Coordinates of C-alpha atoms in Angstrom, one line a residue:
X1 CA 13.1 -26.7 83.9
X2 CA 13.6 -24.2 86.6
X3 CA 17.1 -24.6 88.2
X4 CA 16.6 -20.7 89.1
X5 CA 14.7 -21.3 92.2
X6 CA 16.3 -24.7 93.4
X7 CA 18.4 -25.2 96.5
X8 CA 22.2 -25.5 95.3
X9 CA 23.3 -28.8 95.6
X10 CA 26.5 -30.4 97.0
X11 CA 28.7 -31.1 94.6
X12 CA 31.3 -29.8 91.6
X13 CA 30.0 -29.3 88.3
X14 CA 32.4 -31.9 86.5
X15 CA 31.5 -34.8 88.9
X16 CA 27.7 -34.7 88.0
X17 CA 28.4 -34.1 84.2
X18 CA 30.9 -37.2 84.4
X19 CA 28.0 -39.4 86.8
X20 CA 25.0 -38.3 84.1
X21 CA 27.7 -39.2 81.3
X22 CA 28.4 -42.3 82.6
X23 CA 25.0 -43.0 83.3
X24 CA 23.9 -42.3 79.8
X25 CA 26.7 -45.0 78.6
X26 CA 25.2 -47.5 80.6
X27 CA 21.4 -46.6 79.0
X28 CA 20.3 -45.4 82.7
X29 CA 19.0 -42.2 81.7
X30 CA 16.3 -41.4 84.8
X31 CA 19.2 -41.5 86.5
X32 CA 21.6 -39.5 84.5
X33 CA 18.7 -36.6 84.1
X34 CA 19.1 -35.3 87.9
X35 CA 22.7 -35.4 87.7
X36 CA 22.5 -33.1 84.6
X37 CA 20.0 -30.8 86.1
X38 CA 22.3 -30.3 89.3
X39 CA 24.9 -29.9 87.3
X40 CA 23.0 -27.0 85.4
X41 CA 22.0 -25.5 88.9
X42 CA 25.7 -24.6 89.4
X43 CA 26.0 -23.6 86.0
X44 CA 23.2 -22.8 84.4
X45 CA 23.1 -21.8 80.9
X46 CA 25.7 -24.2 79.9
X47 CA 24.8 -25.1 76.1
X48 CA 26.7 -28.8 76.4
X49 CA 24.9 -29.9 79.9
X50 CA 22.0 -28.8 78.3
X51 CA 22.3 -30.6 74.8
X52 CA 23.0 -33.8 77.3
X53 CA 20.0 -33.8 79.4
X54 CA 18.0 -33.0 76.0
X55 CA 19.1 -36.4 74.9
X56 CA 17.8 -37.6 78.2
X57 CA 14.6 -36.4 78.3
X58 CA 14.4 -37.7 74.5
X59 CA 15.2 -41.3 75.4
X60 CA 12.7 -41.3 78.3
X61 CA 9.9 -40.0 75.5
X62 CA 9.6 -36.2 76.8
X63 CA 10.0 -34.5 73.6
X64 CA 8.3 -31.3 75.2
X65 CA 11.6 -30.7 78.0
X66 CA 13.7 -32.3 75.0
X67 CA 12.9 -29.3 72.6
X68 CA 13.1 -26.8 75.4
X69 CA 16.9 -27.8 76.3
X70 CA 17.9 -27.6 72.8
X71 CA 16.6 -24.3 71.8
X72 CA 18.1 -23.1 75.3
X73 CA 21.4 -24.1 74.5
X74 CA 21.1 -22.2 71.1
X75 CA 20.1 -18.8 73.0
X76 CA 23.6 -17.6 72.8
X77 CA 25.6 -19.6 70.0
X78 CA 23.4 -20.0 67.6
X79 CA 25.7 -21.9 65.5
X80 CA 26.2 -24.3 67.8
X81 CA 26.2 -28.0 66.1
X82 CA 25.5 -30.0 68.8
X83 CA 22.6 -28.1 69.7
X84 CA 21.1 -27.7 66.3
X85 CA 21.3 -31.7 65.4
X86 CA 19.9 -32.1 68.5
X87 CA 16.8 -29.9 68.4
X88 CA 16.7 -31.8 64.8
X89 CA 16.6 -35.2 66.4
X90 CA 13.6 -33.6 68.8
X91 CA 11.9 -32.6 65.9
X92 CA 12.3 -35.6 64.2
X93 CA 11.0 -37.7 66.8
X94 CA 8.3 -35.2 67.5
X95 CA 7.1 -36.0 63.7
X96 CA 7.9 -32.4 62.7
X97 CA 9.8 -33.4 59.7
X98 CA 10.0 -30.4 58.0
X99 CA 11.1 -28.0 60.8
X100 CA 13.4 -30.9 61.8
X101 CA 14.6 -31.1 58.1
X102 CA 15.4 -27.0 58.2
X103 CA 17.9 -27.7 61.2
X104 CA 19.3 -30.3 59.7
X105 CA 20.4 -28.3 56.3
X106 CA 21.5 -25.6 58.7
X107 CA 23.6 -27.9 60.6
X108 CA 25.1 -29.2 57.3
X109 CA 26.1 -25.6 56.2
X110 CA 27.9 -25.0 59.5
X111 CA 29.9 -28.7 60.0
X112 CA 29.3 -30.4 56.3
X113 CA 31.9 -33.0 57.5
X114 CA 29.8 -34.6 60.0
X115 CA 28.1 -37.6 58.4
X116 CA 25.3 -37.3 60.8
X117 CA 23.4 -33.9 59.6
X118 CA 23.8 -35.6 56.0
X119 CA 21.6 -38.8 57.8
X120 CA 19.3 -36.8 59.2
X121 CA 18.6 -34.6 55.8
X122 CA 18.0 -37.9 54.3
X123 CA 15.9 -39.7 56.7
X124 CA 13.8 -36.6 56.5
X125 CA 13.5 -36.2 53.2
X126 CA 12.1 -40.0 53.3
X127 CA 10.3 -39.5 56.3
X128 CA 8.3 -36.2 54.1
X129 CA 7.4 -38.2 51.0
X130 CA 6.1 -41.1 52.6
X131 CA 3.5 -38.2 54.6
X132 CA 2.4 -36.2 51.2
X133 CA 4.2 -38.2 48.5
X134 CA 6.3 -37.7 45.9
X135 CA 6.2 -34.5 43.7
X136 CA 6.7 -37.0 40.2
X137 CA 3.6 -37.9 41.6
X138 CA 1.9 -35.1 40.3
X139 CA 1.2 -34.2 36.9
X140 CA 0.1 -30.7 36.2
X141 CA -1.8 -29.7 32.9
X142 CA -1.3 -26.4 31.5
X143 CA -5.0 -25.8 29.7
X144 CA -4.9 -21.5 30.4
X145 CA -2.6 -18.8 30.5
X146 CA -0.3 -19.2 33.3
X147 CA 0.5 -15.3 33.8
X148 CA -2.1 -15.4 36.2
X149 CA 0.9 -16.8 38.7
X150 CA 2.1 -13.6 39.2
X151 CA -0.8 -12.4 40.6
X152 CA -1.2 -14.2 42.6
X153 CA 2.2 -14.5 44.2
X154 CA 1.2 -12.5 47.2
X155 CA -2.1 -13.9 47.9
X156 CA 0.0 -17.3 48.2
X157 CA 1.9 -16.0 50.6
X158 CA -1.3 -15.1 52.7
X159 CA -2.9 -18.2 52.2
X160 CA 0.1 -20.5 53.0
X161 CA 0.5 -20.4 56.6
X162 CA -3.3 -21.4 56.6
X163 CA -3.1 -24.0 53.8
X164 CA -0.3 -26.0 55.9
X165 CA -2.2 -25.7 59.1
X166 CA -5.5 -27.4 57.1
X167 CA -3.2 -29.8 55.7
X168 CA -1.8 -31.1 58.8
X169 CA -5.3 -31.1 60.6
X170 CA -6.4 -33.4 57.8
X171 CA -3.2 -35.0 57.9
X172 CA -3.8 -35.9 61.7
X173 CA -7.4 -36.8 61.6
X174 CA -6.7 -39.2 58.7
X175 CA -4.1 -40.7 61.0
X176 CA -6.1 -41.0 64.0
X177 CA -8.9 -42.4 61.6
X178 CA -6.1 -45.2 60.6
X179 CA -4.7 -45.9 63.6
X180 CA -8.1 -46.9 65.0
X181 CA -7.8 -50.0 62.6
X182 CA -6.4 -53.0 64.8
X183 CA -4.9 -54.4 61.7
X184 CA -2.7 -51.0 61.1
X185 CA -1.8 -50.9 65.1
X186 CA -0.9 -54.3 64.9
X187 CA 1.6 -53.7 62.0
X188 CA 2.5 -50.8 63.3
X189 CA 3.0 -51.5 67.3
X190 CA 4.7 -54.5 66.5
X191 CA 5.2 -56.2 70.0
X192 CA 4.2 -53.5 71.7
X193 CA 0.4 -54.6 70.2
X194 CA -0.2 -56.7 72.6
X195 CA 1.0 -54.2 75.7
X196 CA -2.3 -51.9 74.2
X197 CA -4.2 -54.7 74.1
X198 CA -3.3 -55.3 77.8
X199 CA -3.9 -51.9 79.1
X200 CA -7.2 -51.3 77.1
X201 CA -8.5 -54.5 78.8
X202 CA -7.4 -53.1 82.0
X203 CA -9.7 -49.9 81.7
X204 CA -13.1 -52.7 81.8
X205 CA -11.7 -53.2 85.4
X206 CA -13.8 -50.9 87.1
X207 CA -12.6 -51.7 90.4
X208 CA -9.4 -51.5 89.4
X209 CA -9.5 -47.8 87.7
X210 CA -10.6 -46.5 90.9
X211 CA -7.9 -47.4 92.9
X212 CA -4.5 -45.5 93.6
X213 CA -1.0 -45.9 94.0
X214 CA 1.0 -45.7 97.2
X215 CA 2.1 -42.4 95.6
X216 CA -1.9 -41.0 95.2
X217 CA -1.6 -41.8 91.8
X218 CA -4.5 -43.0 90.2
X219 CA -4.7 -46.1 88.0
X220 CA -6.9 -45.0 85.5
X221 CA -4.4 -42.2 84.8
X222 CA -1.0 -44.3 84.7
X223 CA -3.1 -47.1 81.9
X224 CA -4.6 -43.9 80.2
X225 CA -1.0 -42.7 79.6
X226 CA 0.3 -45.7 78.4
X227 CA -2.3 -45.9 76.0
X228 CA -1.6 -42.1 74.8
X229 CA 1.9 -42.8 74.5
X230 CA 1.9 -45.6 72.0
X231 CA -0.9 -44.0 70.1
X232 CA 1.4 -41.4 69.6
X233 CA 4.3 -43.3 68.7
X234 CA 1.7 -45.2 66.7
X235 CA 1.1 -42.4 64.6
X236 CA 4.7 -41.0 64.3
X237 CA 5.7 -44.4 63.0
X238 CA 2.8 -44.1 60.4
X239 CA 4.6 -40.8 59.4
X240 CA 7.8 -41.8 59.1
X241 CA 6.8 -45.0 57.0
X242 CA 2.7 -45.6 56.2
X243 CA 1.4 -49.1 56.6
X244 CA 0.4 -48.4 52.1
X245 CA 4.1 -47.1 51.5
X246 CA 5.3 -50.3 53.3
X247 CA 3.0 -52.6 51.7
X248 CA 3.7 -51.1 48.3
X249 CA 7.8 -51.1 48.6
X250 CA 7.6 -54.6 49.5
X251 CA 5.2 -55.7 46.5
X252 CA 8.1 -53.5 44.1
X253 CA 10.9 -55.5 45.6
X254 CA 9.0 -58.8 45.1
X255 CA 8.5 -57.9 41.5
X256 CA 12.1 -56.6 41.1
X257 CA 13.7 -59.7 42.4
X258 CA 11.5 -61.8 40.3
X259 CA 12.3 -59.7 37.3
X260 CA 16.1 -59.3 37.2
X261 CA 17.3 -60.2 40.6
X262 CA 19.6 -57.4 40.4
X263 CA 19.9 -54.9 43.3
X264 CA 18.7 -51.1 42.2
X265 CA 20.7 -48.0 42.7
X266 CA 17.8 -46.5 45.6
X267 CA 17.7 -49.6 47.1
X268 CA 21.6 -49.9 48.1
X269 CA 21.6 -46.4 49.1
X270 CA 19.0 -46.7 51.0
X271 CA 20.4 -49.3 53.2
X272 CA 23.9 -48.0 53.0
X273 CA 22.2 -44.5 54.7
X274 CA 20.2 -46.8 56.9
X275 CA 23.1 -48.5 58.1
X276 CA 25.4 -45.7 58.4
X277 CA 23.0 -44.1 60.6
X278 CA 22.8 -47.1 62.8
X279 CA 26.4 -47.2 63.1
X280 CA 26.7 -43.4 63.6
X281 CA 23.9 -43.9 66.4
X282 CA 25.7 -46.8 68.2
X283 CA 28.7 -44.9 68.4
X284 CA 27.0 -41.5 70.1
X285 CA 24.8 -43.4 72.1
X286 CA 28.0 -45.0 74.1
X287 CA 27.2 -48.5 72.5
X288 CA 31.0 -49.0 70.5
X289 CA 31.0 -52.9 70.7
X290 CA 27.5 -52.9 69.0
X291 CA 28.8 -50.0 66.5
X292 CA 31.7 -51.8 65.2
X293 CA 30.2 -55.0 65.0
X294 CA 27.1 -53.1 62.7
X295 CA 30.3 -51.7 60.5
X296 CA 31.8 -54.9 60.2
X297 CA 29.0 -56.5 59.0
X298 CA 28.1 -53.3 56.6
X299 CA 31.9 -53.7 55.0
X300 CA 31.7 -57.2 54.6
X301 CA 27.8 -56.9 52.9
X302 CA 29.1 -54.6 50.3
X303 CA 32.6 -56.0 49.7
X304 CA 30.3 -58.3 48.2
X305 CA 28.8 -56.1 45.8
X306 CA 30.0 -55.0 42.6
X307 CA 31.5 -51.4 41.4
X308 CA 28.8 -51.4 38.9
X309 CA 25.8 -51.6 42.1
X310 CA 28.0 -49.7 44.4
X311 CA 30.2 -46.7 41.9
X312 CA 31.6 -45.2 45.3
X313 CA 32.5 -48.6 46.6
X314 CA 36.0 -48.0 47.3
X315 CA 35.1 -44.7 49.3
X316 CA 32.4 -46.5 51.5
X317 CA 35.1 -48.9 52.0
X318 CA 37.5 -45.9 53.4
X319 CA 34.5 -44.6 55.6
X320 CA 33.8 -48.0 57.3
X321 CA 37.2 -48.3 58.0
X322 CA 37.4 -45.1 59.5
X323 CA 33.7 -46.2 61.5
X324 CA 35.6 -49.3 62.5
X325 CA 38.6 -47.1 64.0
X326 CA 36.8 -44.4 66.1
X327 CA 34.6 -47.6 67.6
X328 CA 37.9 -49.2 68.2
X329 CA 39.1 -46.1 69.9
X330 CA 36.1 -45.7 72.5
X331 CA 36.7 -49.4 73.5
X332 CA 40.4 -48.3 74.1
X333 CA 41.9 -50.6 71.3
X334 CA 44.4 -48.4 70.0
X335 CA 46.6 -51.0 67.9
X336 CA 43.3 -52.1 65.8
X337 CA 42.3 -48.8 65.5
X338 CA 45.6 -47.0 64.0
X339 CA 45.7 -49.7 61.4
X340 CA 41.6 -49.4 60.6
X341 CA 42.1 -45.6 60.2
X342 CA 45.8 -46.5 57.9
X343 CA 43.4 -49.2 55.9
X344 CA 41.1 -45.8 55.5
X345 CA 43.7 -43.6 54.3
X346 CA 45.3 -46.2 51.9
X347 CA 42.0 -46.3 50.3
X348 CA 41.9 -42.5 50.6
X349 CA 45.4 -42.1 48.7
X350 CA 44.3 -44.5 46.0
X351 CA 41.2 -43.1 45.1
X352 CA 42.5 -38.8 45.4
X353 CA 39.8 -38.4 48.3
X354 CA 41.3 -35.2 49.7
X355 CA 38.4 -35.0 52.7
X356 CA 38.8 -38.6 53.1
X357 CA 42.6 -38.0 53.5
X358 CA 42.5 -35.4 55.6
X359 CA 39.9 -37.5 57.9
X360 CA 42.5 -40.2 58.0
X361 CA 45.3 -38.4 59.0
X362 CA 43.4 -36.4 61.6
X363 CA 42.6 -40.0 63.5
X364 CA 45.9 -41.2 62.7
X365 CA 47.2 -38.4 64.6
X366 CA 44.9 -39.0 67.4
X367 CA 45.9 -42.6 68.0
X368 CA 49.4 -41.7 68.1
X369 CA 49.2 -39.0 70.5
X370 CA 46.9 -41.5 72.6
X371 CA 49.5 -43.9 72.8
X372 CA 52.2 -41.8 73.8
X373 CA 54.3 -41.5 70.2
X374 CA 53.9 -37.5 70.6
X375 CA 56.8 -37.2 67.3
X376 CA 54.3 -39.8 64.3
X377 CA 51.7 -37.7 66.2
X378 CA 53.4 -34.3 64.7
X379 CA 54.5 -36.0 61.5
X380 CA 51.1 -36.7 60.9
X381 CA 49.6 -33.8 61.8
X382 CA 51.5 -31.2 59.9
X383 CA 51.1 -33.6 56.6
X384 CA 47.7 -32.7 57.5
X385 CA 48.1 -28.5 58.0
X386 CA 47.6 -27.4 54.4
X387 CA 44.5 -29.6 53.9
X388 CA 42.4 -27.8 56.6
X389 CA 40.4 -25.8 55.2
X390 CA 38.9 -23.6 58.2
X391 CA 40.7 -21.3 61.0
X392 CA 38.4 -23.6 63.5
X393 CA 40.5 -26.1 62.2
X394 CA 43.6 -24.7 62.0
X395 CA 43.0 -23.7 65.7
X396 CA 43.0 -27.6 66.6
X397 CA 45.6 -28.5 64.4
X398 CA 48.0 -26.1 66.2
X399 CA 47.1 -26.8 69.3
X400 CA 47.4 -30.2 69.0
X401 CA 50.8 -30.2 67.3
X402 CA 52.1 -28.0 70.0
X403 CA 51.0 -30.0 72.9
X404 CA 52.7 -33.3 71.8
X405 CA 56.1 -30.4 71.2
X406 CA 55.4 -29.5 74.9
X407 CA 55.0 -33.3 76.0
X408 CA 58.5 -33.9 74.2
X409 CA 60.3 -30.8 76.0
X410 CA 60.7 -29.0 72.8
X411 CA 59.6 -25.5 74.2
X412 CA 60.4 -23.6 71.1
X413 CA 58.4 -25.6 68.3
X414 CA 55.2 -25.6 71.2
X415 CA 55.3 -21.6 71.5
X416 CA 55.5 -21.3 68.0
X417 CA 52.6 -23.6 67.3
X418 CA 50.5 -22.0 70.2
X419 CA 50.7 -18.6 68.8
X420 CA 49.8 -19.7 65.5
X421 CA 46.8 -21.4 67.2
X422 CA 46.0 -18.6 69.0
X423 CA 46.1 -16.9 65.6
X424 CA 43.6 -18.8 64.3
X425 CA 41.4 -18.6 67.0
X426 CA 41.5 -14.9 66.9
X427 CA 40.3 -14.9 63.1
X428 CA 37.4 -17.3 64.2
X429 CA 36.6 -15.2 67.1
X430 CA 36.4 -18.7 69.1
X431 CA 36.6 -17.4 73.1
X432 CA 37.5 -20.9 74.0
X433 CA 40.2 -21.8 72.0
X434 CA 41.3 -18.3 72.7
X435 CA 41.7 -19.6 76.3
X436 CA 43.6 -22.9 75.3
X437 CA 45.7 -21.2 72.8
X438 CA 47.2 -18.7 75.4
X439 CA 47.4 -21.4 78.1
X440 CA 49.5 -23.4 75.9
X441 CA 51.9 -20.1 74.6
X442 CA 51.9 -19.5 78.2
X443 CA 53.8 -23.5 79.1
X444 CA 55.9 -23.3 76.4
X445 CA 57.5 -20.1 78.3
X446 CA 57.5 -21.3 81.7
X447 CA 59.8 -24.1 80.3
X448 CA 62.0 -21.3 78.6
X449 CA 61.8 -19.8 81.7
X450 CA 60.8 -16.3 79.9
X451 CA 58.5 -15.8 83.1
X452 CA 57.3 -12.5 82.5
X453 CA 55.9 -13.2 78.8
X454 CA 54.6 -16.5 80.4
X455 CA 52.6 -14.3 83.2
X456 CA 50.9 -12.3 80.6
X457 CA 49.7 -15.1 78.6
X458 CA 48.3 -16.5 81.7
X459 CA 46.5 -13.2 82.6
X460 CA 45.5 -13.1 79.1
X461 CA 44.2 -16.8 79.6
X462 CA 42.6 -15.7 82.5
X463 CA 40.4 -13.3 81.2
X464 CA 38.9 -15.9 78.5
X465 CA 37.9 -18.2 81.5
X466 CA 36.3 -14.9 82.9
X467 CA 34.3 -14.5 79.5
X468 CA 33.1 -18.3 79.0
X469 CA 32.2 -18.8 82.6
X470 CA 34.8 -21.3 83.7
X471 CA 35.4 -21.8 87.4
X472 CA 37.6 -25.2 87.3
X473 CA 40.0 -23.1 84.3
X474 CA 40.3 -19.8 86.4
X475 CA 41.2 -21.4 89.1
X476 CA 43.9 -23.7 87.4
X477 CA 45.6 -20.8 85.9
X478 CA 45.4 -18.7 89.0
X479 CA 48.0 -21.3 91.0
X480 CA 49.9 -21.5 87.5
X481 CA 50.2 -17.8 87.1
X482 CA 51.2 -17.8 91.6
X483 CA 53.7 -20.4 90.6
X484 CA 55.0 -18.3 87.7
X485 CA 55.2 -15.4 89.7
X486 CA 57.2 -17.1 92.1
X487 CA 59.7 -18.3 89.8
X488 CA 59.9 -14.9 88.1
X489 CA 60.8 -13.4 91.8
X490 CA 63.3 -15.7 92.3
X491 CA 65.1 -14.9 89.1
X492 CA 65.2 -11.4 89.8
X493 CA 66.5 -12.0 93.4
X494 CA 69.5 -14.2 91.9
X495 CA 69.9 -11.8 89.4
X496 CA 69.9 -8.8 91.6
X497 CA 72.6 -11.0 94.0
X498 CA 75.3 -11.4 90.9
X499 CA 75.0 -7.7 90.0
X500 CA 75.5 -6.1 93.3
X501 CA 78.4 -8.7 94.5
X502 CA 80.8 -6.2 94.4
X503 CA 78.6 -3.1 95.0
X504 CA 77.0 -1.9 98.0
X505 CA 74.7 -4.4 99.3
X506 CA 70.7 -3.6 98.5
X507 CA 68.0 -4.3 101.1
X508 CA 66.4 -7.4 99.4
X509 CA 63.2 -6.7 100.7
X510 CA 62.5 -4.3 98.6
X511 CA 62.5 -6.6 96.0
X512 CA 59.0 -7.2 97.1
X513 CA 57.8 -4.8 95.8
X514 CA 58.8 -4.7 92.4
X515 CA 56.0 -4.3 89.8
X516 CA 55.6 -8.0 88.8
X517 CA 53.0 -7.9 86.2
X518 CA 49.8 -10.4 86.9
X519 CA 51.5 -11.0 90.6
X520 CA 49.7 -8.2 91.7
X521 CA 46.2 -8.9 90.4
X522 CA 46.5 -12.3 92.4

């Protein structure tokens, strides 16, 4: 990766994050990747710019520099969930299932409310059992004495390490072996068949494989990596779902339909996981039209159903709703998307879904502080407070609260609110919040115009921008605390004018050099 050694480039770190960001929205991600990797020359080590151009080098098919961005924005926080779902998805698309599986859980125990490390557990899962098969698959026979298992409990042990790595040798080999089959590559490779076909008729071109690019690249090489890269896609596609696991499920759902014509429980939830996925993907991959038309259709699919084929219908119907709503927000149509996310919590309410409730308010909230209606915003919200169920949570949940009290000059409520935030984030140990916390206690006083408490939040504020390595918030709350300090020297001029009015008049310009706390450290 090595942004050690590379000339700095021009530029501020948020204008190459927002370029590669914007890039990524628009599915340009060659381009995007250089404006992340600039971006990580002037800040390197920064776990969210790295989790970024992971997906990059993902989407362009470099699952090596994928992988290696994801661990590396692990190094320090390894509870970071952004950076464990993506060295998941790595994994994943690397046809590690079962590593990619472990991250997955652990992502789950960390952030169980995020739909997509459920997805991924699940399209593992799958993904496994179509590899080896299912364990009902296998009938064991007891004909001796089965004390002999604790015997051998640690020669398992020693043996397993070298039992997986036989079984994925054989496991590969049998692959290859398949793959060689035009019949399976066709099925397999789709359209992209007849790209193979193309190249591998390209490598009889003798002529043509010795020649070179205007580059010096060879063309034997570029048509040799083609080839490589779809027989590896070839195989992970075999993994993920084999040519006799396809071939079998559709001969079962042949003989299903023609024996009752009635849709089984696995098969709805396997396209309701399916399709929640897809719409999950749309949505982080900067594709919201695309996502809400995908949740649409989903809602309107099992509307259709009956309670009986569906028993958590009316909570699916809740979570499309909610879908529906955060696609509505990212295309900026906040009308449609307060009333998708009030559809949601209706069907919340009427069902006693206290997660799904708590979800609904949460957006609610969101939309209303979008749109400028800072008090529904804070009405919401504290309906909200004795639902959350983590100090992470409570953290944003106070923030938030106080900043629409700030935007609606209630300086009072806002401190009152940021300290409890800050309260929370103490308990969580959360740097960052720390920071946003204290900047917001430290508003709420300059509007009371208690300057001197205001100066040490700042400082205070400060010092957390020190510890997480943020230039752009240092320097925003150096002028603030300069401004401060100004303000707090002008009070104790006009202060210091009323009490010697009719007293022996004091050299102002000693005020000076009064012992302003933070003024000096500026």
């Amino acid at each position: 990766m090595g942004e050690a050694g590379a000339e700095v480039p021009t530029g501020t770190f948020p204008s190459f994050v927002a370029e590669g960001t914007l890039l990524v929205r628009r599915g340009e991600h060659g381009k995007a990747l250089p404006c992340f990797t600039k971006a990580l020359q002037l800040r390197p080590g920064d776990k969210h710019c790295l989790v970024a151009r992971s997906k990059c080098y993902l989407k362009l098919g470099d699952t090596e520099n994928s992988l290696k961005d994801a661990e590396a924005s692990l190094q320090n926080d390894k509870t970071f969930s952004k950076g464990l779902y993506q060295k998941a998805e790595t994994l994943y698309t690397m046809g590690d299932f079962e590593f990619a599986l472990v991250f997955y859980h652990r992502g789950y125990r960390l952030r169980p409310e995020l739909q997509k490390f459920r997805l991924g557990i699940q399209k593992s899962q799958e993904a496994i059992v179509n590899c080896i098969g299912s364990p009902s698959s296998v009938k064991l026979e007891n004909k001796e004495d089965l004390c002999f298992l604790s015997r051998q409990a640690e020669s398992k042990k020693a043996k397993q390490k070298l039992q997986i790595k036989l079984t994925k040798d054989q496991k590969r080999t049998s692959k290859q072996e398949r793959v060689r089959n035009p019949q399976t590559e066709r099925q397999l490779l789709g359209e992209l068949y007849a790209d193979k076909a193309y190249l591998e008729k390209l490598l009889k071109d003798e002529d043509l494989m010795k020649s070179s690019t205007k580059q010096g690249i060879k063309v034997k090489d570029l048509v040799l990596g083609g080839i490589a890269y779809l027989d590896t896609r070839a195989e992970f596609w075999q993994q993920q779902k084999p040519i006799y696991a396809r071939v079998r499920e559709r001969k079962l759902r042949q003989q299903r339909w023609i024996r009752d014509r009635k849709r089984k429980p696995a098969e709805v939830a396997r396209y309701i996981v399916k399709s929640m996925e897809d719409i999950d993907m749309l949505l982080t991959g900067g594709s919201p039209e695309e996502s809400c038309k995908k949740a649409e259709h989903v809602l309107k699919t099992i509307q259709g159903w009956s309670d009986d084929e569906v028993p958590n219908k009316n909570e699916l119907i809740g979570n499309l709703h909610n879908c529906i709503g955060n696609a509505q927000i990212e295309m900026g149509q906040m009308d449609a998307a307060l009333q998708s996310h009030k559809t949601d919590l209706e069907f919340a309410r009427q069902n006693n879904l206290p997660d799904a409730i708590s979800r609904a308010l949460d957006n609610i909230g969101r939309v209303y502080a979008r749109i400028g209606k800072f008090q529904q915003a804070i009405d919401t919200w504290e309906e909200k407070i004795p639902m959350a169920k983590s100090s992470l949570e409570k953290t944003w949940l106070f923030h938030e609260i106080g900043q629409c009290y700030l935007e609606l000059n209630k300086a009072e409520e806002a401190q009152n609110y940021g300290e409890k935030s800050l309260q929370s984030a103490d308990e969580e140990g959360d740097v960052e919040w720390q920071l946003n916390a204290s900047v917001l206690v430290a508003q709420a006083q300059v509007k009371l115009k208690d300057y001197q408490a205001a100066i040490i939040n700042f400082e205070k504020a400060l010092e957390k921008a020190k510890l997480i390595h943020s230039d752009d918030a240092q320097q925003a709350i150096i002028i603030a605390l300069d401004d401060v300090s100004k303000s707090f020297i002008k009070e104790l001029k006009e202060g210091e004018r009323e009490t010697t009015a009719d007293s022996p008049k004091v050299d102002e310009r000693r005020l000076m050099y009064l012992p302003v706390p933070g003024f000096c450290s500026l």
